[in-house]
mmCIF file of C-alpha atoms in Angstrom:
data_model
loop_
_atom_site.group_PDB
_atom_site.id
_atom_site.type_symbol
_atom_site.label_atom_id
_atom_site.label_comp_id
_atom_site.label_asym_id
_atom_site.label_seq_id
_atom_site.Cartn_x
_atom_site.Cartn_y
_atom_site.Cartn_z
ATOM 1 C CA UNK A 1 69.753 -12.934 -48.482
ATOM 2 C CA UNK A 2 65.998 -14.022 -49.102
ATOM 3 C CA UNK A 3 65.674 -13.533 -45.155
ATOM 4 C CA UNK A 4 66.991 -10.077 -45.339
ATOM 5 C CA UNK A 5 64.516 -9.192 -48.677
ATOM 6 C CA UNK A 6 61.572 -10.799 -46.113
ATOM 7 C CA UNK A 7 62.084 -8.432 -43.556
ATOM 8 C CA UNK A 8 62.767 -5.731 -45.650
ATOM 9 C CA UNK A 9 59.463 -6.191 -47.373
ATOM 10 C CA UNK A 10 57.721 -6.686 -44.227
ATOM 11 C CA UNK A 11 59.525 -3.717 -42.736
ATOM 12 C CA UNK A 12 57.838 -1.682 -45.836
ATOM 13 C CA UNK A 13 54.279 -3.148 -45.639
ATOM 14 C CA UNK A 14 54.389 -2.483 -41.559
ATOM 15 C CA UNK A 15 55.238 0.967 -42.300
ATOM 16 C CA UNK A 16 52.608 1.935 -44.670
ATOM 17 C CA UNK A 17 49.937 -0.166 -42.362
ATOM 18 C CA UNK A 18 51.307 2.409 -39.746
ATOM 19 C CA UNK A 19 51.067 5.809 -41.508
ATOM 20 C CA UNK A 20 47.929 4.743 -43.009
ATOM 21 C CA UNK A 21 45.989 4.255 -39.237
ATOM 22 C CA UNK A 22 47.246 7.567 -38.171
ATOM 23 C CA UNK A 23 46.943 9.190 -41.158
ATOM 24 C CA UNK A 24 43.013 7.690 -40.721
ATOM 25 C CA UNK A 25 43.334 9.066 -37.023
ATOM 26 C CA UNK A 26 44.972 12.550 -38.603
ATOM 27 C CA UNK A 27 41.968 12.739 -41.039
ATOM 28 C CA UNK A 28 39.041 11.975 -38.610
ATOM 29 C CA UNK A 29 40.130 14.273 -35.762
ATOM 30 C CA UNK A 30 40.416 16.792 -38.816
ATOM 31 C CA UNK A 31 37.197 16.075 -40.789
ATOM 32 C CA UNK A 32 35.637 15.913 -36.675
ATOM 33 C CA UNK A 33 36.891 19.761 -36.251
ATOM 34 C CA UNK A 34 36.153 21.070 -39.434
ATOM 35 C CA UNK A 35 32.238 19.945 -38.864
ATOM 36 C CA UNK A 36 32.194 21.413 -35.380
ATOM 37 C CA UNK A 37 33.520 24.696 -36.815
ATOM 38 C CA UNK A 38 30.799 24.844 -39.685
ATOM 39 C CA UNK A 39 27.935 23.873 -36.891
ATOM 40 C CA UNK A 40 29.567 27.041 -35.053
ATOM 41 C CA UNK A 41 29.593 29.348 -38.412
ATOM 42 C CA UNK A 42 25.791 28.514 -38.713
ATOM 43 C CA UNK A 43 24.971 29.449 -35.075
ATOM 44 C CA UNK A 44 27.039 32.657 -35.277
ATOM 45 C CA UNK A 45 25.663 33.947 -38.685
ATOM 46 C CA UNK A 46 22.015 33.438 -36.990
ATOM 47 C CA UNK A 47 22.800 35.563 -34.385
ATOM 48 C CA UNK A 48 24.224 38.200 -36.296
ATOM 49 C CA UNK A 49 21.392 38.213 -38.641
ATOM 50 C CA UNK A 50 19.055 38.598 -35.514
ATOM 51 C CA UNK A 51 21.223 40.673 -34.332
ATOM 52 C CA UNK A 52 20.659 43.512 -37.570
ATOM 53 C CA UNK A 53 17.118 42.945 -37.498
ATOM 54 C CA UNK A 54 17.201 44.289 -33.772
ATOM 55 C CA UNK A 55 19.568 47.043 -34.781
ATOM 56 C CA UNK A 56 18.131 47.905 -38.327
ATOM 57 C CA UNK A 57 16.048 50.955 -36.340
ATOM 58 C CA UNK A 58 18.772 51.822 -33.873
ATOM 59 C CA UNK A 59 21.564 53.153 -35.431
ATOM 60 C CA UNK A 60 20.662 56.599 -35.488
ATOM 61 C CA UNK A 61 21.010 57.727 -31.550
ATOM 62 C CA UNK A 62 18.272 60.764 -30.460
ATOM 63 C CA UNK A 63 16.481 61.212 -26.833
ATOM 64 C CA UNK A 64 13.846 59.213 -28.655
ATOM 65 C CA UNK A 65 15.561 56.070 -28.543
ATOM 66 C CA UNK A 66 16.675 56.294 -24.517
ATOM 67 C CA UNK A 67 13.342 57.382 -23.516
ATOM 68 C CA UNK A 68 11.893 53.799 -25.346
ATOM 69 C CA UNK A 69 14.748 52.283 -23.858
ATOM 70 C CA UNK A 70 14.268 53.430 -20.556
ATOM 71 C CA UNK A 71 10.066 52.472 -20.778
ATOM 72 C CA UNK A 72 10.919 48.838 -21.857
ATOM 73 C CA UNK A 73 13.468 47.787 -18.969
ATOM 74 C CA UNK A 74 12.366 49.825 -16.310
ATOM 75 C CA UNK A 75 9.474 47.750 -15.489
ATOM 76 C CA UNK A 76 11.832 44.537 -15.181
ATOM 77 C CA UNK A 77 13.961 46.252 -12.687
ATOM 78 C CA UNK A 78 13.517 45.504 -8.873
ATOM 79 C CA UNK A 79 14.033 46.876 -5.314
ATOM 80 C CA UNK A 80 15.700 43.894 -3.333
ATOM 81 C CA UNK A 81 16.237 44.303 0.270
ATOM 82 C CA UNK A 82 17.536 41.826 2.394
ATOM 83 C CA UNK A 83 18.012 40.946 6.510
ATOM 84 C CA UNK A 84 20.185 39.400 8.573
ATOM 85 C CA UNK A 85 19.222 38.294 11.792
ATOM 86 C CA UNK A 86 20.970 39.168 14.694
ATOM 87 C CA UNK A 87 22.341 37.061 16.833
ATOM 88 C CA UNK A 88 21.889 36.753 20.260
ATOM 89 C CA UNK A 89 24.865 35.809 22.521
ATOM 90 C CA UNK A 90 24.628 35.054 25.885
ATOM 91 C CA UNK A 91 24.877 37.927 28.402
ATOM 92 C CA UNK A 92 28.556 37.404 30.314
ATOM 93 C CA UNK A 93 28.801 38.375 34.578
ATOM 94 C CA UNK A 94 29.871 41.765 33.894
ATOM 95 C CA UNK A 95 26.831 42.598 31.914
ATOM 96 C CA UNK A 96 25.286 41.845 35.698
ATOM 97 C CA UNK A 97 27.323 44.594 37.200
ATOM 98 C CA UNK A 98 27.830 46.926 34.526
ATOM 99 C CA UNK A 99 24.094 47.298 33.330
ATOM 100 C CA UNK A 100 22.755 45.390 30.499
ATOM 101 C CA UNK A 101 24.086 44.425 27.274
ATOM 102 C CA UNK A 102 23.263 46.053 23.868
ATOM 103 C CA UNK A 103 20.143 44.375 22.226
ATOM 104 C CA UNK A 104 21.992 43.250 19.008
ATOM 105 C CA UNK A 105 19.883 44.523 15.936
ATOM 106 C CA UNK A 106 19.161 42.840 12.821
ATOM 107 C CA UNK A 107 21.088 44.380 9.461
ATOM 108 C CA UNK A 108 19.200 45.479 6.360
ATOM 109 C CA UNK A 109 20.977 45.854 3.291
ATOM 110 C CA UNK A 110 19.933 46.698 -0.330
ATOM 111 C CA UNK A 111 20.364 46.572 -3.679
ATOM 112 C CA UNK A 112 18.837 46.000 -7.041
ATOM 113 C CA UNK A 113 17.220 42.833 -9.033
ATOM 114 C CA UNK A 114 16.698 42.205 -12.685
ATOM 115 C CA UNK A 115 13.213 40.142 -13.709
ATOM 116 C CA UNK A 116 14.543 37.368 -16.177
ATOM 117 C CA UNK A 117 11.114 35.396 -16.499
ATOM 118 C CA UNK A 118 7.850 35.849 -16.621
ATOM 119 C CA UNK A 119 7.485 33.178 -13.671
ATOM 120 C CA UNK A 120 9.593 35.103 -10.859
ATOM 121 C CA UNK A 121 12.878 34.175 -11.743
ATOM 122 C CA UNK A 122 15.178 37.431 -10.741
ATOM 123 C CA UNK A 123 18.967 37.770 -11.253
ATOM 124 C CA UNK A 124 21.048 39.934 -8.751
ATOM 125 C CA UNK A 125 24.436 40.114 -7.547
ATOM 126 C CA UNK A 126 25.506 37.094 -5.119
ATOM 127 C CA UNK A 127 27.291 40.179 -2.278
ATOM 128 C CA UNK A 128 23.604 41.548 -2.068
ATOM 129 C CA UNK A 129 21.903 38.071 -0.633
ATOM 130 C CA UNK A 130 24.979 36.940 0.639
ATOM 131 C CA UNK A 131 24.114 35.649 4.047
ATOM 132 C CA UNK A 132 20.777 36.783 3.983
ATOM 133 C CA UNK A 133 18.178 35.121 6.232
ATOM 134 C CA UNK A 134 15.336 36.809 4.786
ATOM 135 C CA UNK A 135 14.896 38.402 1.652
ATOM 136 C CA UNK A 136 11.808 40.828 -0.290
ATOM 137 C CA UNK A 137 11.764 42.337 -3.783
ATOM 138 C CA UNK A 138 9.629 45.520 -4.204
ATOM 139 C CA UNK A 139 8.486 45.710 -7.929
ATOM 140 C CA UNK A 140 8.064 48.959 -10.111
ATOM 141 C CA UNK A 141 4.279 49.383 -8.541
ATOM 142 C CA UNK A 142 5.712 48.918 -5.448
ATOM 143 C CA UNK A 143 4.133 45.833 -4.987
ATOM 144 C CA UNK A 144 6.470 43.657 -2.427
ATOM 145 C CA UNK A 145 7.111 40.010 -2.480
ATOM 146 C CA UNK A 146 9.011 37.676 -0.386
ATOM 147 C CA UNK A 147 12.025 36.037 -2.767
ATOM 148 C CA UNK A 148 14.087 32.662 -2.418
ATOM 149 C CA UNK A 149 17.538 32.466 -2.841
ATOM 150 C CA UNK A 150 17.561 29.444 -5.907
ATOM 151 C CA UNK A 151 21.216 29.662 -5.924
ATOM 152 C CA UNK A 152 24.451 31.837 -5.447
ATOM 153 C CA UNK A 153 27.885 31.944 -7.215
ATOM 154 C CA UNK A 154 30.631 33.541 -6.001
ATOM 155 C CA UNK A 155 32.808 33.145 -8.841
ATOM 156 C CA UNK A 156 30.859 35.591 -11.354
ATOM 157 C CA UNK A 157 29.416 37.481 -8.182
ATOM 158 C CA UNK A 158 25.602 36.236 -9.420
ATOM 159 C CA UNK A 159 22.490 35.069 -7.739
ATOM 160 C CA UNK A 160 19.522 33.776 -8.807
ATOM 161 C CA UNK A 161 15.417 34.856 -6.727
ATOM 162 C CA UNK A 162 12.527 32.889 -7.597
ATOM 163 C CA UNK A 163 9.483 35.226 -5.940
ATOM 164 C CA UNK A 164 5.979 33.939 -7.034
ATOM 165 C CA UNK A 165 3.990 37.168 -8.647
ATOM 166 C CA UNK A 166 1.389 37.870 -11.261
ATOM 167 C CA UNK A 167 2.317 40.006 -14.477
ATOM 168 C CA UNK A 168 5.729 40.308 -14.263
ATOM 169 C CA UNK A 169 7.516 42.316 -16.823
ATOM 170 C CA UNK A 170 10.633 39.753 -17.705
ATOM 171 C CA UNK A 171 13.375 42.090 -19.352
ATOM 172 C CA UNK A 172 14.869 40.481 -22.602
ATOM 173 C CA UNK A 173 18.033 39.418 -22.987
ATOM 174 C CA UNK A 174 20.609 40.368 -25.738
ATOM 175 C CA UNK A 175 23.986 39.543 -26.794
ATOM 176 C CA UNK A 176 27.011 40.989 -24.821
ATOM 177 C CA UNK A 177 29.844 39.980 -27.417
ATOM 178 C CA UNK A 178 28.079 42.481 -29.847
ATOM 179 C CA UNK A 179 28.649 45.458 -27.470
ATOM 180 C CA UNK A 180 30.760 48.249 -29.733
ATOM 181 C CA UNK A 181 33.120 50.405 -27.967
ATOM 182 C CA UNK A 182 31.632 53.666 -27.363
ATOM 183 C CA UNK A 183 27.189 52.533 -27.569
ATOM 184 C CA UNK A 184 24.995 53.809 -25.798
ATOM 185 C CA UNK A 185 23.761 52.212 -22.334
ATOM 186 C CA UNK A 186 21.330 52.838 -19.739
ATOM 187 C CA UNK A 187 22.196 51.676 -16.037
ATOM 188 C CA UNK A 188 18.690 51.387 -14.188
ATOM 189 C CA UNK A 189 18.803 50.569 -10.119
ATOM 190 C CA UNK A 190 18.480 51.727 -6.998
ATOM 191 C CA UNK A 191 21.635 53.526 -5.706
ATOM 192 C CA UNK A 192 20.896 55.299 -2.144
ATOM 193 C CA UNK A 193 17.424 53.826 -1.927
ATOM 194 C CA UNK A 194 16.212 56.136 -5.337
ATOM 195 C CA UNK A 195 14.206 53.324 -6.825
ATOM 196 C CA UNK A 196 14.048 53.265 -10.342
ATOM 197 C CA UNK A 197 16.824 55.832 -11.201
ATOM 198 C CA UNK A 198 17.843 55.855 -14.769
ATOM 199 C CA UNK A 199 21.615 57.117 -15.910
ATOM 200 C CA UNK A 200 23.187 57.004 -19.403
ATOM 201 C CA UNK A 201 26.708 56.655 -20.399
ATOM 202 C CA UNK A 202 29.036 54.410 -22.959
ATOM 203 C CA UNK A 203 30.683 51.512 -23.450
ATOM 204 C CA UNK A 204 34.171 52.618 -21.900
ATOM 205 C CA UNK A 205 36.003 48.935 -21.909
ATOM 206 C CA UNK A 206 35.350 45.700 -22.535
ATOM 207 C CA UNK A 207 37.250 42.637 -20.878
ATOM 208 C CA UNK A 208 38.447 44.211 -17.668
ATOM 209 C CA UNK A 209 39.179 42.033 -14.928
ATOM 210 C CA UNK A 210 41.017 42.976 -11.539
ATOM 211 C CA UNK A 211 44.101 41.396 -9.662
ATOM 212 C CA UNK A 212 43.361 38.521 -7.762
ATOM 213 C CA UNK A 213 44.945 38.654 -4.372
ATOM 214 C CA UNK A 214 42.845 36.436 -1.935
ATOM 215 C CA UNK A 215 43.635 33.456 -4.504
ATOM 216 C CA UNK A 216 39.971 32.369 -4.754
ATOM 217 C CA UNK A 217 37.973 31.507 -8.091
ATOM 218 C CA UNK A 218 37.080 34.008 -10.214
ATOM 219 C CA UNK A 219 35.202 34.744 -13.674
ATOM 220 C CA UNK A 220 35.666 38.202 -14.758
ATOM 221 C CA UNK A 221 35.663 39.882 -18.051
ATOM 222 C CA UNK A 222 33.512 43.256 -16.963
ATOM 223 C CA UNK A 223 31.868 45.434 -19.168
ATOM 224 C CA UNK A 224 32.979 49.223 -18.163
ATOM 225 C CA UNK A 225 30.850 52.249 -18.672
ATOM 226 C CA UNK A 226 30.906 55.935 -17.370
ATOM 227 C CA UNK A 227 27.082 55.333 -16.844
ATOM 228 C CA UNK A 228 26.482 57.115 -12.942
ATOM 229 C CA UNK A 229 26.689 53.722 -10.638
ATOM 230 C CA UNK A 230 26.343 54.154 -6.966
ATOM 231 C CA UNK A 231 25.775 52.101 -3.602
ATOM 232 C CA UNK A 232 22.446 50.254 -4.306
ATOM 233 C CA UNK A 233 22.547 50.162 -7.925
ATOM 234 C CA UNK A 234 24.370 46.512 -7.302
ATOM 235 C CA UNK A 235 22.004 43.654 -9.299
ATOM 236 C CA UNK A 236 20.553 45.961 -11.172
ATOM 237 C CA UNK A 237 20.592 46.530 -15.032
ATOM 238 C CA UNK A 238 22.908 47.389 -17.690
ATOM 239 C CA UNK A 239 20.641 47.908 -20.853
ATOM 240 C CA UNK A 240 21.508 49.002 -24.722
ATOM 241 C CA UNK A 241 19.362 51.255 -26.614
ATOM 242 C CA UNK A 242 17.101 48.535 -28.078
ATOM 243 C CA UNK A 243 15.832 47.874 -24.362
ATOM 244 C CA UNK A 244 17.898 44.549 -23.863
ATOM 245 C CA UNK A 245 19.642 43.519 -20.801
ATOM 246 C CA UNK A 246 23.477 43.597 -21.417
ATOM 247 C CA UNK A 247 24.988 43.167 -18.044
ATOM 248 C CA UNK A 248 24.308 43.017 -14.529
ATOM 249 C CA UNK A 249 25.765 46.112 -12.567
ATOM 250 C CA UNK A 250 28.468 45.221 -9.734
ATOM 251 C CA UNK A 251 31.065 47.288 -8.732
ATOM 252 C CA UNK A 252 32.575 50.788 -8.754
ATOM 253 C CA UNK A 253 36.358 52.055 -8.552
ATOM 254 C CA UNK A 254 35.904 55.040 -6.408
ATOM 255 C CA UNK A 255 38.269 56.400 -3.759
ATOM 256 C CA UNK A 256 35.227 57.704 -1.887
ATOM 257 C CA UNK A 257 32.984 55.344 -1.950
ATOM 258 C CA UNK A 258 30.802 56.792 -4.969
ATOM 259 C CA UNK A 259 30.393 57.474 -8.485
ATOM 260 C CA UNK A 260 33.623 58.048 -9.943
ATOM 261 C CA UNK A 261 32.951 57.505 -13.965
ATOM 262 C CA UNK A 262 34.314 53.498 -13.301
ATOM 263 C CA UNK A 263 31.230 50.748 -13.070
ATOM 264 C CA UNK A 264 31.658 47.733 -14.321
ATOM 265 C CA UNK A 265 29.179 45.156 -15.354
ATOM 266 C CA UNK A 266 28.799 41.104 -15.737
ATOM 267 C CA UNK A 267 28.484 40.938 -18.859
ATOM 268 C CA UNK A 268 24.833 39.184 -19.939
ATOM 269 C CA UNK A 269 26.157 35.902 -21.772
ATOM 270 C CA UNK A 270 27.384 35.117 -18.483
ATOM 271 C CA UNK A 271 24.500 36.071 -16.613
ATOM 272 C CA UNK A 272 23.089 33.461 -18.682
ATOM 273 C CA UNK A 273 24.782 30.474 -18.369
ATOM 274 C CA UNK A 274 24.844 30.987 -14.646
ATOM 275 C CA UNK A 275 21.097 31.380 -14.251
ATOM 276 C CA UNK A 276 19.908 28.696 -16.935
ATOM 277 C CA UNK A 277 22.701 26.347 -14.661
ATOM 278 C CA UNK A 278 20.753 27.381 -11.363
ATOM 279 C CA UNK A 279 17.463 26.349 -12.990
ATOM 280 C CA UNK A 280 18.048 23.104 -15.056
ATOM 281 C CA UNK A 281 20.925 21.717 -12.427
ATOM 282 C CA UNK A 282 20.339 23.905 -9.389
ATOM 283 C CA UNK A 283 24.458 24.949 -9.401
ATOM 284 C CA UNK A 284 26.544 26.079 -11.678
ATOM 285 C CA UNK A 285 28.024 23.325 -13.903
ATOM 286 C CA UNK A 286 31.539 24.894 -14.827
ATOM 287 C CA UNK A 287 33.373 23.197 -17.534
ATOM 288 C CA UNK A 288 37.460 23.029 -16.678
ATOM 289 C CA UNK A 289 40.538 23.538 -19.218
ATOM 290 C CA UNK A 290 42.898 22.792 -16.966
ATOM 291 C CA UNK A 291 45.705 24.782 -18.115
ATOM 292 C CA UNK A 292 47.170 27.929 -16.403
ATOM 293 C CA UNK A 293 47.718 31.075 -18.660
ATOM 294 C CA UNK A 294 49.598 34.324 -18.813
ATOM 295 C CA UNK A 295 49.197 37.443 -21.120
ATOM 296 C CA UNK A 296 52.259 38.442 -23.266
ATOM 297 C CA UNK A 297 52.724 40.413 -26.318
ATOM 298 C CA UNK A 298 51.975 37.676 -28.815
ATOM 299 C CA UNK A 299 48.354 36.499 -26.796
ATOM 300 C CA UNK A 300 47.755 34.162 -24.145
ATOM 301 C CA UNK A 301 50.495 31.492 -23.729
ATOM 302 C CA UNK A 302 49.878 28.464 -21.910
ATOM 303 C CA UNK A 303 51.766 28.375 -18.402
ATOM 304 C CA UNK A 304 51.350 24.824 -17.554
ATOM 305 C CA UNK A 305 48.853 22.155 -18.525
ATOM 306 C CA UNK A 306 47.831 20.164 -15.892
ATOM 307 C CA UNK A 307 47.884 16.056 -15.307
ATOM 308 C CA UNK A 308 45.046 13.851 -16.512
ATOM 309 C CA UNK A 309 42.919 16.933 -17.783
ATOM 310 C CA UNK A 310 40.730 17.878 -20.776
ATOM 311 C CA UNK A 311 43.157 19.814 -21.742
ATOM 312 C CA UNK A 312 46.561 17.215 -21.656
ATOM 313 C CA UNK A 313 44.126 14.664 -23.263
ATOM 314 C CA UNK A 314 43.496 16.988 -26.382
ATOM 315 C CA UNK A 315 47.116 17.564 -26.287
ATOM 316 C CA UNK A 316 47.520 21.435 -26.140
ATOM 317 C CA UNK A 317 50.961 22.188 -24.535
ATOM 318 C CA UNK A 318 52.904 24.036 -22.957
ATOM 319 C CA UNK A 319 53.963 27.296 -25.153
ATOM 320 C CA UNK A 320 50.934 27.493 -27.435
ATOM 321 C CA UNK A 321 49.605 30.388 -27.770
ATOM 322 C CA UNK A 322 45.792 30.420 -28.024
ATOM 323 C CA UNK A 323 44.263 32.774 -30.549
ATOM 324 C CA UNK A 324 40.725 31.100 -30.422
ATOM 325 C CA UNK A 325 37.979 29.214 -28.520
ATOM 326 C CA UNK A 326 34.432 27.943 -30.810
ATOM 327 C CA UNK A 327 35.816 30.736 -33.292
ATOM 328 C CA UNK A 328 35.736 33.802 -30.691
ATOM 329 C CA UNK A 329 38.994 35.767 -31.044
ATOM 330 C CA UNK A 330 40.674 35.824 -27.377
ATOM 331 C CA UNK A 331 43.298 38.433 -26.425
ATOM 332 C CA UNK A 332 43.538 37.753 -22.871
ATOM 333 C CA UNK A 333 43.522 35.054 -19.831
ATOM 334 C CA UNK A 334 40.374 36.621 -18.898
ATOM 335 C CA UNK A 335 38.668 36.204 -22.400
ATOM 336 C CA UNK A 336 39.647 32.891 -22.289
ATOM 337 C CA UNK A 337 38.270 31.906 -18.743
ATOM 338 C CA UNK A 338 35.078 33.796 -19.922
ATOM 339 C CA UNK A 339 34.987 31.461 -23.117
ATOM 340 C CA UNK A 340 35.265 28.215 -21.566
ATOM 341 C CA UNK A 341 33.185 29.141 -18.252
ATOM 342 C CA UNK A 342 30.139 29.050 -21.345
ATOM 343 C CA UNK A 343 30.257 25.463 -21.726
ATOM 344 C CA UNK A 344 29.107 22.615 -19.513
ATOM 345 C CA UNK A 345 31.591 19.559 -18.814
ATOM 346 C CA UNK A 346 30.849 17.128 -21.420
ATOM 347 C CA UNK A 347 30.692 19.787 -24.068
ATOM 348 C CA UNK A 348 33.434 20.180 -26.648
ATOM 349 C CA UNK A 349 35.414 23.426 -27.879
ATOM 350 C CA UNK A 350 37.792 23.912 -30.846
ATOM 351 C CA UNK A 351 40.811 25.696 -29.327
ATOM 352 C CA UNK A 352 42.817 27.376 -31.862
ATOM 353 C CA UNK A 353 46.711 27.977 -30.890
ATOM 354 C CA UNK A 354 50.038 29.228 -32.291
ATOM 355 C CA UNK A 355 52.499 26.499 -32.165
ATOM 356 C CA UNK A 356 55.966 27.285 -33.385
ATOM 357 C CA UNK A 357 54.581 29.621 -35.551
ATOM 358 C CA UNK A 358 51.783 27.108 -37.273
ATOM 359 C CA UNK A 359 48.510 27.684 -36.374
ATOM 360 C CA UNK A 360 46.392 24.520 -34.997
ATOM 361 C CA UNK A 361 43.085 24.058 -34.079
ATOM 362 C CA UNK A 362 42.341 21.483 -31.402
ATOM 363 C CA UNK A 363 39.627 19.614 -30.360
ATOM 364 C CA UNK A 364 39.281 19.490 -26.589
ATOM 365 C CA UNK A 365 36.218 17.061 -25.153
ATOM 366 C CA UNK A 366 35.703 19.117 -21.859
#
């Protein structure tokens, strides 16, 4: 009987022992998220607040306001124009009978370049240097300067020139997640080898990404305007009414070929990640989930998580639904992929998801 009240007792103090360590587990992980969040409220309501002083003489939209615009990112905008050399191949015996063969010539391609720093560092789209062997940017006084490719990313379609230059006009950056539905923008490149053109149009969509088919790596959450976008303009910049870089022009849906009322834009938080990755690591250092996601009526649901990943270590699961990443409201598999392609492995993100109906928030170490 005494036995019995022993391990009864000790059955009891085990127990509490128990709960108490993972309630202690339960309570760290918790008090752990709760100061992440409050470092990210602190960093948001800074922006914001920087972001009103910016705005505080922009609301009110007149010619006025395009035209200074226009004069503060045009100078920041470049000509880029690249070559590939041609190849020779050796002539084959018929070339002997049947004359001689066609002196392959070298292809020239263009497109447009943004100025990032004030020490040559340029931002384009990675299809206009793809493959390039040699490659020249003409600035807005039509001065022209050899460029080096620093680095290339298919992925977000982005490249990164370093050209070495005196007074260069850098264009400032400023905050794609602000964009509104409807603002103002200014697309300024060089479609059809017009150098300099300036168009105007709005904010048609945010978010838009296209099926992939070829099954290769993509980050895509475009910003789409009605701003006139044509052959050339590719690299070249989206801008807001306060003069600020917003996106890097990229592609057009046309059925001809040109300007339809469809461009679509890398959006400029992107643009910077890539390039401050290309400059501090020379690549792109691209923090991984590891989960694979699907859009449905109630958000993004979790597919499948994967094996041994940051993702199965934080324990998100199969079926959540995720409603947030570092407080930023996601709606789709795209706006999550754009969220998490932000942060750098080693970096950590607070992944909030609908579990049975009970809202969680999740620390993930990435």
């Amino acid at each position: 009987m005494k036995k019995g009240l022993l391990i009864a007792a000790l059955s009891v103090i085990l127990s509490g022992i128990v709960s108490y360590v993972v309630a202690g587990k339960v309570a760290e992980q918790t008090g752990e998220v709760t100061e992440f969040k409050n470092e990210l409220r602190n960093e948001q309501n800074n922006n914001i607040q920087n972001r009103r002083t910016v705005r505080a003489d922009g609301d009110v939209m007149t010619g006025t306001y395009f035209s200074d615009a226009a004069e503060l990112a045009v100078n920041s905008v470049v000509y880029v124009k690249v070559v590939k050399k041609a190849r020779q191949q050796a002539p084959s015996m018929f070339d002997y009978f049947f004359g001689f063969a066609n002196t392959p010539q070298d292809q020239v391609g263009v497109g447009s370049g943004v100025i990032i720093s004030e020490d040559g560092y340029i931002v384009t789209n990675n299809h206009v240097v793809s493959g390039a062997d040699e490659v020249q940017v003409t600035l807005y006084d039509n001065t022209v300067l050899d460029a080096t490719v620093i680095g290339t990313d298919e992925a977000t379609d982005l490249a990164l020139l370093k050209v070495e230059g005196k007074n260069l006009q850098a264009l400032e950056m400023g905050d794609s997640d602000e964009l509104r539905l409807g603002e103002w923008v200014l697309a300024i490149g060089s479609p059809y080898d017009l150098r300099s053109t300036i168009t105007a149009g709005i904010v048609s969509a945010k978010g838009r990404s296209f099926p992939n088919y070829d099954g290769s790596y993509r980050v895509e959450s475009f910003i789409q305007t009605d701003a006139a976008v044509n052959p050339g303009n590719s690299g070249g910049a989206l801008v807001n009414t306060s003069g600020q870089l917003v996106g890097i022009n990229t592609s057009i849906v046309s059925l001809t070929g040109s300007y339809a009322g469809y461009a679509f834009a890398v959006p400029v938080n992107i643009v910077k990640k890539i390039t401050d990755d290309f400059i501090q690591y020379g690549s792109v250092q691209r923090a991984v989930l590891g989960i694979s996601m699907m859009d449905t009526d109630r958000g993004v649901q979790i597919a499948d998580v994967r094996s041994e990943t940051p993702a199965a270590a934080a324990g998100l699961k199969s079926g959540d639904i995720i409603k947030e990443i570092n407080l930023n409201k996601v709606n789709t598999a795209s706006e999550v992929q754009v969220q998490v392609s932000k942060l750098r492995p080693g970096e950590k993100a607070v992944v909030t998801v609908l579990r049975d109906n009970i809202q969680k928030e999740i620390m993930v170490n990435l």
